């Protein structure tokens, strides 16, 4: 298995430190509802984690919640509520979204406010080793003391200085130094520390939590590309200076960013789409497929068409896994092994989900062709289901076929109401056929629905009603909806 490591700038063979793959992914700052950019990042790392498990790795996954931060304090002040209340509200909202998107919960979700002792311990250690210094009630990291600084973003200190316009302050020894501990301003939440009342900086949080829950060296550290500098660069500087062990994380994985037209999707540009807004329009499976249809390191362009295409793709998979095997699972069978292997080859190549999905579509088509040719495909369906559900985390509506009282097969969607496939053939009597001017041969439910609509259009109310009654006698109900007439089995 190969994965692209931002640290080396190359694809590398995956060789974790031990039996258990240790993954740390930077979490949210809960001051508002999470948006599609968050969905993108967490779906991607969810699939990476699922795939590692699929390949029989044991995985421990830790993701923090930055529940104290300037943004939280500002927003809470605007609303005149305590910062902790605001943070709790949006942390809950975030977990709801992750659950709706079928993202497996992390093994641990440490919160900054719950880890203050560990954070203070790491800061004190950095001071003791000369990598940090207290000043004016805050503590800063001495960037120029770390000769490796810049190794992740591949930039020199002077480049960063000019590009980022580092902010100098009277307290800091050097404009590049960053805060590990921030002295609290009046009215702000604070914790006691050896340097006075204050709160942790964002960067130190991740170093401390990763250290506490995963140990001194981890295998995979993930996050969006926008976190490479300064956040991840700072995490490396803090962790490696504190433990003296390198590398802090063996593989650094960064996902591309979500774009809206030519722009980044961001609060300041006012083009945010929240996960809740997207879920109101599209199924969770479609949202996952939309994200996974691009390579995780590429930027993803938000588009309604993209989501609609993803919805159709979900339907294609659902149909393929819902089809009934024409042989009852006996006889000549479709060989799914080559598809399974292609899927693994794609995922082994730096988690190429787009290519893996293409293989799954090929498999879905092969299932349909096998069905038409009377070849057994039940095994192939099982392969498709396991790849879709176990690795890509799709739910795919559970569909089963039941025998209805009329002796026809009815498609039942567990998630929705009991809706009958309108392509189902239905038998009509000679008299009915004559009355409705139809050939006596088999018609489908859909054709009868259309006929009823034609009668209504022609104001032949009695004939239209006859058809409704016909369905009624068979235990079926017609429902006129804005999308057209649907046929449901009586419960
Ligand atoms: Zn982080």
Short mmCIF file of C-alpha atoms and ligand atoms in Angstrom, two decimals:
data_model
loop_
_atom_site.label_atom_id
_atom_site.label_comp_id
_atom_site.label_asym_id
_atom_site.label_seq_id
_atom_site.Cartn_x
_atom_site.Cartn_y
_atom_site.Cartn_z
CA UNK A 1 0.00 0.00 0.00
CA UNK A 2 1.37 3.39 -1.01
CA UNK A 3 0.37 6.77 0.29
CA UNK A 4 1.45 10.29 -0.49
CA UNK A 5 3.35 11.86 2.38
CA UNK A 6 3.36 15.67 2.49
CA UNK A 7 6.53 15.46 4.59
CA UNK A 8 8.60 13.80 1.83
CA UNK A 9 6.52 15.07 -1.08
CA UNK A 10 6.38 11.51 -2.45
CA UNK A 11 4.28 8.38 -2.44
CA UNK A 12 5.74 6.00 0.11
CA UNK A 13 5.15 2.37 1.02
CA UNK A 14 2.93 2.22 4.09
CA UNK A 15 4.77 0.66 7.04
CA UNK A 16 3.25 1.56 10.40
CA UNK A 17 5.32 1.52 13.61
CA UNK A 18 3.47 -1.34 15.25
CA UNK A 19 0.44 -3.60 15.16
CA UNK A 20 -1.95 -0.76 15.65
CA UNK A 21 -2.11 2.13 13.18
CA UNK A 22 -2.29 5.36 15.16
CA UNK A 23 -4.17 8.15 13.41
CA UNK A 24 -4.72 11.71 14.56
CA UNK A 25 -6.95 14.05 12.57
CA UNK A 26 -7.47 17.70 13.51
CA UNK A 27 -11.04 18.32 14.57
CA UNK A 28 -13.45 21.22 14.48
CA UNK A 29 -13.69 24.49 16.35
CA UNK A 30 -17.40 24.39 17.22
CA UNK A 31 -18.63 27.98 16.81
CA UNK A 32 -21.10 27.34 13.97
CA UNK A 33 -22.72 24.48 12.02
CA UNK A 34 -20.18 22.40 10.10
CA UNK A 35 -20.15 22.87 6.31
CA UNK A 36 -19.51 20.71 3.29
CA UNK A 37 -15.77 21.41 3.50
CA UNK A 38 -15.79 19.68 6.89
CA UNK A 39 -17.84 16.82 5.45
CA UNK A 40 -15.22 16.41 2.74
CA UNK A 41 -12.31 16.11 5.15
CA UNK A 42 -14.02 13.80 7.64
CA UNK A 43 -15.55 11.54 4.97
CA UNK A 44 -12.10 11.14 3.41
CA UNK A 45 -10.40 10.20 6.68
CA UNK A 46 -13.33 7.96 7.54
CA UNK A 47 -12.78 6.04 4.30
CA UNK A 48 -9.01 5.86 4.87
CA UNK A 49 -9.65 4.45 8.33
CA UNK A 50 -12.28 2.00 7.02
CA UNK A 51 -9.95 0.85 4.27
CA UNK A 52 -7.09 0.20 6.69
CA UNK A 53 -9.45 -1.94 8.76
CA UNK A 54 -10.64 -3.67 5.59
CA UNK A 55 -6.97 -4.52 4.96
CA UNK A 56 -6.81 -6.03 8.46
CA UNK A 57 -4.93 -3.26 10.23
CA UNK A 58 -5.93 -2.44 13.76
CA UNK A 59 -6.60 1.28 13.95
CA UNK A 60 -6.80 3.81 16.76
CA UNK A 61 -8.27 7.12 15.64
CA UNK A 62 -8.20 10.30 17.72
CA UNK A 63 -9.79 13.60 16.75
CA UNK A 64 -9.85 16.70 18.94
CA UNK A 65 -12.51 19.32 19.55
CA UNK A 66 -11.11 22.85 19.91
CA UNK A 67 -13.81 23.96 22.30
CA UNK A 68 -12.07 27.16 23.39
CA UNK A 69 -10.83 29.68 20.82
CA UNK A 70 -11.12 33.35 19.80
CA UNK A 71 -13.92 32.52 17.35
CA UNK A 72 -15.95 30.80 20.04
CA UNK A 73 -15.47 33.67 22.48
CA UNK A 74 -16.41 36.30 19.86
CA UNK A 75 -19.54 34.46 18.72
CA UNK A 76 -20.64 33.75 22.29
CA UNK A 77 -20.24 37.43 23.16
CA UNK A 78 -22.35 38.41 20.14
CA UNK A 79 -25.11 36.10 21.36
CA UNK A 80 -24.61 36.98 24.98
CA UNK A 81 -24.21 33.36 26.09
CA UNK A 82 -21.28 31.64 27.84
CA UNK A 83 -18.60 30.34 25.41
CA UNK A 84 -18.98 26.84 26.88
CA UNK A 85 -22.67 26.81 26.01
CA UNK A 86 -21.99 27.87 22.42
CA UNK A 87 -19.25 25.27 22.05
CA UNK A 88 -21.50 22.52 23.42
CA UNK A 89 -24.33 23.43 21.06
CA UNK A 90 -22.13 23.22 17.96
CA UNK A 91 -20.20 20.19 19.17
CA UNK A 92 -23.53 18.37 19.44
CA UNK A 93 -24.55 19.67 16.04
CA UNK A 94 -21.26 18.40 14.58
CA UNK A 95 -21.76 14.90 16.02
CA UNK A 96 -25.28 14.83 14.60
CA UNK A 97 -23.91 15.65 11.15
CA UNK A 98 -21.19 13.02 11.37
CA UNK A 99 -23.73 10.43 12.41
CA UNK A 100 -26.03 11.37 9.53
CA UNK A 101 -23.11 11.00 7.11
CA UNK A 102 -22.37 7.53 8.50
CA UNK A 103 -18.91 8.55 9.72
CA UNK A 104 -17.57 6.12 12.31
CA UNK A 105 -16.98 7.93 15.60
CA UNK A 106 -13.34 8.45 16.64
CA UNK A 107 -12.03 6.21 19.41
CA UNK A 108 -11.45 9.36 21.47
CA UNK A 109 -12.70 12.92 21.00
CA UNK A 110 -10.59 14.86 23.50
CA UNK A 111 -11.69 18.43 24.14
CA UNK A 112 -9.22 21.24 24.73
CA UNK A 113 -10.96 22.36 27.92
CA UNK A 114 -10.77 18.81 29.29
CA UNK A 115 -7.03 18.43 28.69
CA UNK A 116 -5.57 21.52 30.38
CA UNK A 117 -3.22 19.59 32.77
CA UNK A 118 -1.59 17.70 29.87
CA UNK A 119 -1.27 20.90 27.84
CA UNK A 120 0.41 22.69 30.77
CA UNK A 121 2.76 19.73 31.24
CA UNK A 122 3.91 19.89 27.61
CA UNK A 123 4.34 23.67 27.69
CA UNK A 124 6.38 23.43 30.90
CA UNK A 125 8.54 20.74 29.30
CA UNK A 126 9.22 22.99 26.32
CA UNK A 127 10.19 25.86 28.65
CA UNK A 128 12.52 23.55 30.60
CA UNK A 129 14.26 22.52 27.38
CA UNK A 130 14.65 26.11 26.23
CA UNK A 131 12.21 25.82 23.34
CA UNK A 132 9.67 28.15 24.91
CA UNK A 133 9.59 31.23 27.13
CA UNK A 134 6.96 32.97 29.23
CA UNK A 135 6.32 36.63 28.53
CA UNK A 136 3.61 38.89 29.88
CA UNK A 137 1.51 35.99 31.18
CA UNK A 138 1.66 34.16 27.82
CA UNK A 139 4.13 31.52 26.66
CA UNK A 140 5.71 31.48 23.19
CA UNK A 141 7.52 28.85 21.15
CA UNK A 142 11.03 29.88 20.08
CA UNK A 143 10.80 29.00 16.38
CA UNK A 144 14.44 29.74 15.49
CA UNK A 145 15.58 27.23 18.10
CA UNK A 146 14.13 24.41 15.98
CA UNK A 147 16.43 23.71 12.99
CA UNK A 148 13.73 21.53 11.34
CA UNK A 149 11.08 24.22 11.28
CA UNK A 150 9.59 24.39 7.76
CA UNK A 151 10.20 20.75 6.87
CA UNK A 152 6.51 20.00 6.28
CA UNK A 153 5.60 23.08 4.27
CA UNK A 154 9.01 22.98 2.55
CA UNK A 155 9.67 26.66 3.10
CA UNK A 156 12.43 28.64 4.74
CA UNK A 157 11.77 30.91 7.69
CA UNK A 158 12.46 34.00 5.62
CA UNK A 159 9.89 32.89 2.99
CA UNK A 160 7.31 32.38 5.73
CA UNK A 161 8.08 35.73 7.27
CA UNK A 162 7.36 37.62 4.07
CA UNK A 163 4.50 35.38 2.88
CA UNK A 164 2.60 35.22 6.14
CA UNK A 165 3.44 38.67 7.42
CA UNK A 166 4.19 37.32 10.87
CA UNK A 167 2.90 39.59 13.59
CA UNK A 168 5.48 41.05 15.87
CA UNK A 169 4.66 42.08 19.40
CA UNK A 170 6.62 43.63 22.23
CA UNK A 171 6.42 40.42 24.22
CA UNK A 172 7.82 38.13 21.55
CA UNK A 173 11.54 37.63 21.04
CA UNK A 174 10.95 37.06 17.33
CA UNK A 175 7.96 37.80 15.07
CA UNK A 176 7.86 34.10 13.98
CA UNK A 177 7.35 32.84 17.53
CA UNK A 178 3.83 31.57 18.19
CA UNK A 179 1.75 31.35 21.37
CA UNK A 180 1.48 28.13 23.36
CA UNK A 181 -0.44 29.75 26.19
CA UNK A 182 -2.43 32.97 25.97
CA UNK A 183 -2.92 35.26 28.93
CA UNK A 184 -6.66 35.85 29.31
CA UNK A 185 -8.17 39.26 28.72
CA UNK A 186 -10.76 40.56 31.18
CA UNK A 187 -14.08 38.73 30.84
CA UNK A 188 -12.61 35.79 28.92
CA UNK A 189 -12.74 32.21 30.18
CA UNK A 190 -9.45 31.21 31.83
CA UNK A 191 -7.61 28.38 33.54
CA UNK A 192 -4.93 28.64 36.23
CA UNK A 193 -1.39 27.98 35.09
CA UNK A 194 2.18 28.52 36.32
CA UNK A 195 2.20 31.66 34.09
CA UNK A 196 -1.04 33.12 35.34
CA UNK A 197 -4.66 32.90 34.23
CA UNK A 198 -5.05 32.05 30.58
CA UNK A 199 -5.97 29.46 27.96
CA UNK A 200 -4.12 27.15 25.59
CA UNK A 201 -3.17 28.10 22.05
CA UNK A 202 -4.67 26.04 19.26
CA UNK A 203 -1.45 24.33 18.08
CA UNK A 204 -0.32 22.97 21.45
CA UNK A 205 -3.67 21.30 21.97
CA UNK A 206 -3.11 18.82 19.15
CA UNK A 207 0.45 18.00 20.27
CA UNK A 208 -0.70 17.37 23.85
CA UNK A 209 -3.72 15.25 22.92
CA UNK A 210 -1.87 13.21 20.35
CA UNK A 211 0.86 12.55 22.93
CA UNK A 212 -1.63 11.62 25.63
CA UNK A 213 -3.86 9.31 23.59
CA UNK A 214 -1.52 7.93 20.92
CA UNK A 215 1.99 8.18 22.38
CA UNK A 216 5.15 9.96 21.29
CA UNK A 217 5.13 8.84 17.68
CA UNK A 218 2.11 8.22 15.52
CA UNK A 219 1.61 6.75 12.07
CA UNK A 220 -0.79 9.05 10.23
CA UNK A 221 -1.61 12.68 10.88
CA UNK A 222 -4.41 14.09 8.77
CA UNK A 223 -6.14 17.35 8.01
CA UNK A 224 -6.95 19.77 5.22
CA UNK A 225 -4.21 21.33 3.10
CA UNK A 226 -4.96 24.67 4.71
CA UNK A 227 -3.58 23.26 7.99
CA UNK A 228 -0.09 22.46 6.66
CA UNK A 229 1.16 25.90 7.63
CA UNK A 230 1.28 27.08 10.29
CA UNK A 231 -0.77 24.56 12.30
CA UNK A 232 0.90 21.28 11.38
CA UNK A 233 4.33 22.83 11.08
CA UNK A 234 3.88 24.08 14.64
CA UNK A 235 2.60 20.71 15.86
CA UNK A 236 5.77 19.06 14.56
CA UNK A 237 7.97 21.70 16.18
CA UNK A 238 6.24 21.34 19.57
CA UNK A 239 5.99 17.54 19.61
CA UNK A 240 9.49 16.76 18.35
CA UNK A 241 11.11 19.37 20.58
CA UNK A 242 9.23 18.03 23.59
CA UNK A 243 9.88 14.31 23.08
CA UNK A 244 13.20 14.54 21.23
CA UNK A 245 11.84 11.83 18.92
CA UNK A 246 11.48 12.21 15.17
CA UNK A 247 9.27 11.97 13.29
CA UNK A 248 6.28 12.93 15.40
CA UNK A 249 4.01 11.57 12.64
CA UNK A 250 5.40 9.19 10.02
CA UNK A 251 2.88 10.04 7.28
CA UNK A 252 1.24 13.43 6.82
CA UNK A 253 -1.94 13.21 4.73
CA UNK A 254 -3.70 16.34 3.54
CA UNK A 255 -6.97 16.55 1.69
CA UNK A 256 -7.64 19.11 -1.04
CA UNK A 257 -10.03 21.94 -0.32
CA UNK A 258 -13.61 22.45 -1.35
CA UNK A 259 -14.17 25.17 -3.90
CA UNK A 260 -17.24 27.12 -4.76
CA UNK A 261 -16.88 28.21 -8.36
CA UNK A 262 -13.41 29.71 -8.49
CA UNK A 263 -13.35 30.56 -4.78
CA UNK A 264 -12.71 28.69 -1.62
CA UNK A 265 -15.87 27.88 0.32
CA UNK A 266 -15.58 30.08 3.37
CA UNK A 267 -17.48 32.01 5.93
CA UNK A 268 -15.96 35.30 4.88
CA UNK A 269 -17.02 34.87 1.24
CA UNK A 270 -20.58 34.05 2.30
CA UNK A 271 -20.79 30.94 0.11
CA UNK A 272 -20.96 28.32 2.84
CA UNK A 273 -23.28 25.35 2.47
CA UNK A 274 -23.76 23.61 5.79
CA UNK A 275 -23.96 19.84 6.09
CA UNK A 276 -27.52 20.21 7.36
CA UNK A 277 -28.50 22.23 4.28
CA UNK A 278 -26.96 19.61 2.01
CA UNK A 279 -28.69 16.78 3.89
CA UNK A 280 -32.04 18.50 3.37
CA UNK A 281 -31.52 18.15 -0.38
CA UNK A 282 -29.39 15.07 -0.89
CA UNK A 283 -29.04 11.64 0.64
CA UNK A 284 -26.02 10.96 2.88
CA UNK A 285 -24.87 8.34 0.37
CA UNK A 286 -24.95 10.89 -2.45
CA UNK A 287 -22.91 13.35 -0.39
CA UNK A 288 -20.30 10.68 0.32
CA UNK A 289 -20.19 9.60 -3.32
CA UNK A 290 -19.85 13.19 -4.52
CA UNK A 291 -16.80 13.59 -2.27
CA UNK A 292 -15.25 10.22 -3.09
CA UNK A 293 -15.61 10.67 -6.82
CA UNK A 294 -12.50 12.89 -6.83
CA UNK A 295 -9.03 12.13 -5.55
CA UNK A 296 -8.75 13.26 -1.95
CA UNK A 297 -5.72 15.45 -2.62
CA UNK A 298 -7.43 17.37 -5.45
CA UNK A 299 -9.63 20.37 -4.87
CA UNK A 300 -13.33 19.49 -5.05
CA UNK A 301 -15.72 21.82 -6.85
CA UNK A 302 -19.10 22.16 -5.23
CA UNK A 303 -21.87 21.75 -7.81
CA UNK A 304 -25.54 20.88 -7.68
CA UNK A 305 -25.07 18.81 -10.85
CA UNK A 306 -22.35 16.85 -9.11
CA UNK A 307 -24.67 15.99 -6.24
CA UNK A 308 -27.48 15.05 -8.61
CA UNK A 309 -25.15 12.76 -10.56
CA UNK A 310 -24.09 11.21 -7.25
CA UNK A 311 -27.74 10.60 -6.37
CA UNK A 312 -28.16 8.72 -9.67
CA UNK A 313 -25.04 6.72 -8.91
CA UNK A 314 -26.49 5.67 -5.57
CA UNK A 315 -29.59 4.52 -7.43
CA UNK A 316 -27.44 2.44 -9.82
CA UNK A 317 -25.77 0.66 -6.93
CA UNK A 318 -29.08 0.14 -5.17
CA UNK A 319 -30.60 -1.40 -8.26
CA UNK A 320 -27.65 -3.71 -8.80
CA UNK A 321 -27.69 -5.00 -5.23
CA UNK A 322 -31.48 -5.31 -5.15
CA UNK A 323 -31.85 -7.38 -8.30
CA UNK A 324 -32.95 -10.95 -7.83
CA UNK A 325 -30.57 -13.65 -8.93
CA UNK A 326 -32.16 -15.39 -11.94
CA UNK A 327 -30.69 -18.78 -10.97
CA UNK A 328 -31.39 -18.68 -7.27
CA UNK A 329 -27.62 -18.68 -6.73
CA UNK A 330 -27.04 -21.91 -8.64
CA UNK A 331 -25.24 -22.61 -11.90
CA UNK A 332 -22.74 -20.54 -13.81
CA UNK A 333 -21.77 -17.45 -11.84
CA UNK A 334 -20.31 -14.04 -12.53
CA UNK A 335 -16.69 -13.89 -11.27
CA UNK A 336 -16.34 -10.78 -9.09
CA UNK A 337 -12.74 -11.49 -8.07
CA UNK A 338 -11.12 -9.35 -10.80
CA UNK A 339 -13.28 -6.38 -9.75
CA UNK A 340 -12.41 -6.92 -6.12
CA UNK A 341 -8.70 -6.94 -7.01
CA UNK A 342 -8.97 -3.79 -9.15
CA UNK A 343 -10.72 -2.03 -6.30
CA UNK A 344 -7.90 -2.94 -3.90
CA UNK A 345 -5.22 -1.92 -6.41
CA UNK A 346 -6.82 1.51 -6.73
CA UNK A 347 -7.20 2.01 -2.99
CA UNK A 348 -3.64 0.78 -2.38
CA UNK A 349 -2.46 3.53 -4.71
CA UNK A 350 -2.84 6.47 -2.32
CA UNK A 351 -6.55 5.82 -1.73
CA UNK A 352 -7.68 6.47 -5.29
CA UNK A 353 -11.38 6.37 -4.50
CA UNK A 354 -12.39 7.78 -7.89
CA UNK A 355 -10.82 4.82 -9.66
CA UNK A 356 -12.18 2.40 -7.06
CA UNK A 357 -15.68 3.77 -7.70
CA UNK A 358 -15.26 3.33 -11.45
CA UNK A 359 -14.55 -0.35 -10.81
CA UNK A 360 -17.66 -0.61 -8.66
CA UNK A 361 -19.76 0.85 -11.49
CA UNK A 362 -18.26 -1.72 -13.84
CA UNK A 363 -19.23 -4.42 -11.36
CA UNK A 364 -22.78 -3.04 -11.12
CA UNK A 365 -23.06 -3.14 -14.93
CA UNK A 366 -21.67 -6.68 -15.00
CA UNK A 367 -24.33 -7.73 -12.49
CA UNK A 368 -27.06 -6.29 -14.66
CA UNK A 369 -25.66 -7.97 -17.78
CA UNK A 370 -25.36 -11.28 -15.97
CA UNK A 371 -28.98 -10.94 -14.88
CA UNK A 372 -30.10 -10.38 -18.44
CA UNK A 373 -28.07 -13.39 -19.57
CA UNK A 374 -29.45 -15.66 -16.85
CA UNK A 375 -26.08 -15.98 -15.08
CA UNK A 376 -25.89 -16.10 -11.29
CA UNK A 377 -24.61 -12.89 -9.68
CA UNK A 378 -25.44 -13.28 -6.01
CA UNK A 379 -21.75 -13.57 -5.04
CA UNK A 380 -20.88 -10.49 -7.08
CA UNK A 381 -23.66 -8.60 -5.29
CA UNK A 382 -22.11 -9.53 -1.96
CA UNK A 383 -18.75 -8.17 -3.12
CA UNK A 384 -20.36 -4.93 -4.26
CA UNK A 385 -22.25 -4.59 -0.98
CA UNK A 386 -19.18 -5.17 1.17
CA UNK A 387 -17.02 -2.68 -0.76
CA UNK A 388 -19.76 -0.06 -0.73
CA UNK A 389 -20.71 -0.44 2.90
CA UNK A 390 -17.49 -1.49 4.65
CA UNK A 391 -15.02 0.66 2.75
CA UNK A 392 -16.92 3.59 1.26
CA UNK A 393 -19.32 3.79 4.19
CA UNK A 394 -22.41 3.96 2.00
CA UNK A 395 -25.60 2.81 3.66
CA UNK A 396 -27.33 1.88 0.41
CA UNK A 397 -31.02 1.48 1.24
CA UNK A 398 -31.77 -2.06 2.27
CA UNK A 399 -34.13 -3.48 -0.26
CA UNK A 400 -35.82 -6.80 -0.15
CA UNK A 401 -38.35 -8.48 -2.33
CA UNK A 402 -41.51 -9.79 -0.78
CA UNK A 403 -44.34 -11.76 -2.28
CA UNK A 404 -47.46 -9.64 -2.31
CA UNK A 405 -50.97 -11.01 -2.07
CA UNK A 406 -51.41 -10.53 -5.81
CA UNK A 407 -48.58 -12.93 -6.53
CA UNK A 408 -46.24 -10.24 -7.81
CA UNK A 409 -42.85 -9.28 -6.50
CA UNK A 410 -42.87 -6.01 -4.64
CA UNK A 411 -39.81 -3.91 -3.96
CA UNK A 412 -39.70 -2.78 -0.39
CA UNK A 413 -37.38 -0.03 0.67
CA UNK A 414 -36.66 -0.19 4.36
CA UNK A 415 -35.94 3.49 4.54
CA UNK A 416 -39.03 4.66 2.71
CA UNK A 417 -42.62 3.57 2.62
CA UNK A 418 -43.63 0.37 0.95
CA UNK A 419 -43.48 1.41 -2.65
CA UNK A 420 -44.09 -0.93 -5.54
CA UNK A 421 -41.82 -0.94 -8.56
CA UNK A 422 -44.01 0.36 -11.38
CA UNK A 423 -42.28 -1.95 -13.87
CA UNK A 424 -43.85 -4.92 -12.12
CA UNK A 425 -46.19 -6.84 -14.47
CA UNK A 426 -49.76 -7.21 -13.27
CA UNK A 427 -52.46 -9.51 -14.59
CA UNK A 428 -55.79 -8.18 -15.77
CA UNK A 429 -58.93 -10.10 -16.70
CA UNK A 430 -60.34 -10.34 -20.20
CA UNK A 431 -63.30 -8.14 -19.18
CA UNK A 432 -61.07 -5.47 -17.71
CA UNK A 433 -58.87 -5.50 -20.78
CA UNK A 434 -61.91 -5.11 -22.99
CA UNK A 435 -63.37 -2.31 -20.92
CA UNK A 436 -60.07 -0.42 -20.90
CA UNK A 437 -59.33 -1.21 -24.54
CA UNK A 438 -56.13 -3.06 -23.77
CA UNK A 439 -54.58 -6.19 -25.23
CA UNK A 440 -55.30 -9.00 -22.79
CA UNK A 441 -51.58 -9.75 -22.45
CA UNK A 442 -49.69 -8.73 -19.34
CA UNK A 443 -49.37 -5.04 -18.56
CA UNK A 444 -47.22 -3.33 -15.98
CA UNK A 445 -48.38 -1.32 -13.00
CA UNK A 446 -46.85 1.75 -14.63
CA UNK A 447 -48.83 1.24 -17.83
CA UNK A 448 -52.06 0.99 -15.85
CA UNK A 449 -51.21 4.16 -13.95
CA UNK A 450 -50.63 5.95 -17.24
CA UNK A 451 -53.90 4.64 -18.61
CA UNK A 452 -55.76 5.92 -15.56
CA UNK A 453 -54.18 9.33 -16.05
CA UNK A 454 -55.25 9.32 -19.70
CA UNK A 455 -58.84 8.50 -18.66
CA UNK A 456 -58.78 11.37 -16.19
CA UNK A 457 -57.46 13.72 -18.82
CA UNK A 458 -60.24 12.62 -21.17
CA UNK A 459 -62.71 13.13 -18.31
CA UNK A 460 -63.62 9.42 -18.37
CA UNK A 461 -63.98 9.45 -14.62
CA UNK A 462 -65.72 6.12 -14.32
CA UNK A 463 -62.99 4.25 -16.17
CA UNK A 464 -60.32 6.00 -14.16
CA UNK A 465 -62.08 4.98 -10.98
CA UNK A 466 -62.36 1.38 -12.17
CA UNK A 467 -58.59 1.21 -12.37
CA UNK A 468 -58.21 2.67 -8.90
CA UNK A 469 -60.64 0.05 -7.59
CA UNK A 470 -58.77 -2.67 -9.44
CA UNK A 471 -55.59 -1.72 -7.60
CA UNK A 472 -57.49 -1.50 -4.35
CA UNK A 473 -58.74 -5.07 -4.71
CA UNK A 474 -55.17 -6.24 -5.25
CA UNK A 475 -54.09 -4.60 -1.99
CA UNK A 476 -52.42 -1.69 -3.72
CA UNK A 477 -52.97 2.04 -3.31
CA UNK A 478 -52.35 4.74 -5.86
CA UNK A 479 -51.12 8.01 -4.50
CA UNK A 480 -50.99 11.16 -6.55
CA UNK A 481 -47.89 13.11 -5.56
CA UNK A 482 -46.22 16.20 -7.07
CA UNK A 483 -43.73 13.81 -8.68
CA UNK A 484 -46.50 11.77 -10.27
CA UNK A 485 -48.57 8.79 -9.23
CA UNK A 486 -46.88 6.17 -7.09
CA UNK A 487 -48.15 2.75 -6.21
CA UNK A 488 -47.92 1.49 -2.63
CA UNK A 489 -48.77 -1.74 -0.96
CA UNK A 490 -51.37 -1.43 1.78
CA UNK A 491 -49.80 -1.91 5.19
ZN1 LIG B 1 -4.42 20.00 14.94
#
